[in-house]
mmCIF file of C-alpha atoms in Angstrom:
data_model
loop_
_atom_site.group_PDB
_atom_site.id
_atom_site.type_symbol
_atom_site.label_atom_id
_atom_site.label_comp_id
_atom_site.label_asym_id
_atom_site.label_seq_id
_atom_site.Cartn_x
_atom_site.Cartn_y
_atom_site.Cartn_z
ATOM 1 C CA MET A 221 24.403 -12.822 16.229
ATOM 2 C CA LYS A 222 22.674 -9.929 17.911
ATOM 3 C CA ILE A 223 18.869 -9.877 17.947
ATOM 4 C CA THR A 224 17.568 -6.377 17.366
ATOM 5 C CA TRP A 225 14.547 -4.876 19.023
ATOM 6 C CA GLN A 226 12.704 -4.993 15.669
ATOM 7 C CA VAL A 227 13.064 -8.780 15.515
ATOM 8 C CA LYS A 228 11.802 -9.083 19.103
ATOM 9 C CA ILE A 229 8.757 -6.924 18.279
ATOM 10 C CA MET A 230 8.000 -9.032 15.187
ATOM 11 C CA GLY A 231 8.195 -12.215 17.243
ATOM 12 C CA LEU A 232 5.849 -10.761 19.837
ATOM 13 C CA LEU A 233 3.367 -9.669 17.158
ATOM 14 C CA LEU A 234 3.432 -13.109 15.563
ATOM 15 C CA ALA A 235 2.756 -14.729 18.944
ATOM 16 C CA VAL A 236 -0.194 -12.396 19.597
ATOM 17 C CA LEU A 237 -1.656 -13.047 16.141
ATOM 18 C CA PHE A 238 -1.300 -16.786 16.651
ATOM 19 C CA CYS A 239 -3.129 -16.581 19.996
ATOM 20 C CA ILE A 240 -5.940 -14.529 18.478
ATOM 21 C CA SER A 241 -6.388 -16.988 15.602
ATOM 22 C CA CYS A 242 -6.458 -19.920 18.051
ATOM 23 C CA GLN A 243 -9.147 -18.266 20.184
ATOM 24 C CA LYS A 244 -11.501 -17.995 17.232
ATOM 25 C CA LYS A 245 -11.244 -21.731 16.566
ATOM 26 C CA ALA A 246 -11.232 -22.811 20.215
ATOM 27 C CA THR A 247 -13.808 -25.329 21.315
ATOM 28 C CA PRO A 248 -15.365 -24.943 24.773
ATOM 29 C CA VAL A 249 -13.778 -27.199 27.380
ATOM 30 C CA ALA A 250 -17.046 -29.045 28.021
ATOM 31 C CA GLN A 251 -17.181 -30.069 24.371
ATOM 32 C CA GLN A 252 -13.542 -31.132 24.390
ATOM 33 C CA LEU A 253 -14.033 -33.393 27.412
ATOM 34 C CA SER A 254 -17.200 -35.136 26.306
ATOM 35 C CA ALA A 255 -17.054 -37.272 23.200
ATOM 36 C CA PRO A 256 -20.237 -37.981 21.250
ATOM 37 C CA PRO A 257 -21.951 -41.212 22.382
ATOM 38 C CA SER A 258 -21.140 -43.002 19.141
ATOM 39 C CA VAL A 259 -17.429 -42.223 19.504
ATOM 40 C CA SER A 260 -17.199 -42.981 23.215
ATOM 41 C CA LYS A 261 -18.769 -46.419 22.742
ATOM 42 C CA GLN A 262 -16.195 -47.243 20.104
ATOM 43 C CA LEU A 263 -13.213 -45.960 22.078
ATOM 44 C CA TYR A 264 -14.247 -47.013 25.560
ATOM 45 C CA PRO A 265 -16.134 -50.310 25.755
ATOM 46 C CA THR A 266 -18.385 -50.790 28.762
ATOM 47 C CA TYR A 267 -17.630 -53.735 30.997
ATOM 48 C CA ASN A 268 -20.585 -53.072 33.289
ATOM 49 C CA THR A 269 -23.112 -55.366 31.668
ATOM 50 C CA SER A 270 -25.636 -55.213 34.526
ATOM 51 C CA PRO A 271 -25.563 -51.751 36.129
ATOM 52 C CA GLN A 272 -27.338 -51.370 39.457
ATOM 53 C CA ALA A 273 -28.796 -48.271 41.035
ATOM 54 C CA PRO A 274 -26.641 -46.761 43.824
ATOM 55 C CA ASP A 275 -27.472 -47.955 47.341
ATOM 56 C CA SER A 276 -27.359 -45.237 49.996
ATOM 57 C CA THR A 277 -27.863 -47.595 52.943
ATOM 58 C CA GLY A 278 -25.569 -46.595 55.797
ATOM 59 C CA MET A 279 -24.545 -43.309 54.177
ATOM 60 C CA SER A 280 -24.008 -40.268 56.391
ATOM 61 C CA THR A 281 -24.447 -36.598 55.658
ATOM 62 C CA ALA A 282 -21.505 -34.210 55.855
ATOM 63 C CA VAL A 283 -22.763 -32.866 59.192
ATOM 64 C CA GLN A 284 -23.006 -36.386 60.650
ATOM 65 C CA LEU A 285 -19.481 -37.196 59.490
ATOM 66 C CA ALA A 286 -18.088 -33.944 60.912
ATOM 67 C CA ALA A 287 -19.658 -34.772 64.287
ATOM 68 C CA LYS A 288 -17.620 -38.011 64.359
ATOM 69 C CA PHE A 289 -14.285 -36.186 63.999
ATOM 70 C CA LYS A 290 -11.996 -36.430 66.986
ATOM 71 C CA LEU A 291 -8.683 -34.902 67.910
ATOM 72 C CA GLY A 292 -5.812 -36.692 66.243
ATOM 73 C CA TRP A 293 -2.132 -36.535 65.479
ATOM 74 C CA ASN A 294 -0.734 -36.599 61.968
ATOM 75 C CA ILE A 295 2.446 -38.656 61.918
ATOM 76 C CA GLY A 296 3.038 -37.564 58.321
ATOM 77 C CA ASN A 297 5.743 -39.449 56.478
ATOM 78 C CA THR A 298 7.233 -41.001 59.603
ATOM 79 C CA MET A 299 6.580 -44.514 58.337
ATOM 80 C CA GLU A 300 8.474 -43.761 55.098
ATOM 81 C CA ALA A 301 11.652 -42.641 56.861
ATOM 82 C CA THR A 302 14.741 -44.428 55.621
ATOM 83 C CA GLY A 303 15.950 -46.716 58.388
ATOM 84 C CA GLY A 304 12.625 -46.987 60.236
ATOM 85 C CA GLU A 305 10.218 -44.690 62.022
ATOM 86 C CA THR A 306 12.767 -43.563 64.634
ATOM 87 C CA SER A 307 15.501 -42.550 62.166
ATOM 88 C CA TRP A 308 14.352 -38.910 62.189
ATOM 89 C CA GLY A 309 14.632 -38.769 65.962
ATOM 90 C CA ASN A 310 10.960 -39.468 66.686
ATOM 91 C CA PRO A 311 9.848 -42.001 69.296
ATOM 92 C CA LEU A 312 8.197 -45.270 68.284
ATOM 93 C CA ILE A 313 4.555 -44.835 67.392
ATOM 94 C CA THR A 314 2.322 -46.529 69.956
ATOM 95 C CA GLU A 315 -1.400 -46.449 70.653
ATOM 96 C CA SER A 316 -0.846 -44.457 73.847
ATOM 97 C CA LEU A 317 1.292 -41.913 71.980
#
């Protein structure tokens, strides 16, 4: 069965009309992601019966953390190599390496 160009155009028009009709009914993403409080309590029970305020003791700022960065070497997936870490031709990983 050969599909004519008229059938292709009709299919394209139907797809465009469907997309336009869906856009009119679309709900903003923020509304889709957040359920009303009454619904979320029913669907997702809370197991945190005694919530505590966050404790920022010992926390660092991004600048302080960046200052602690040192030169390093990424061994990647070496430890997942089939047959051990040397099976890809790499030397054994040591502290001095």
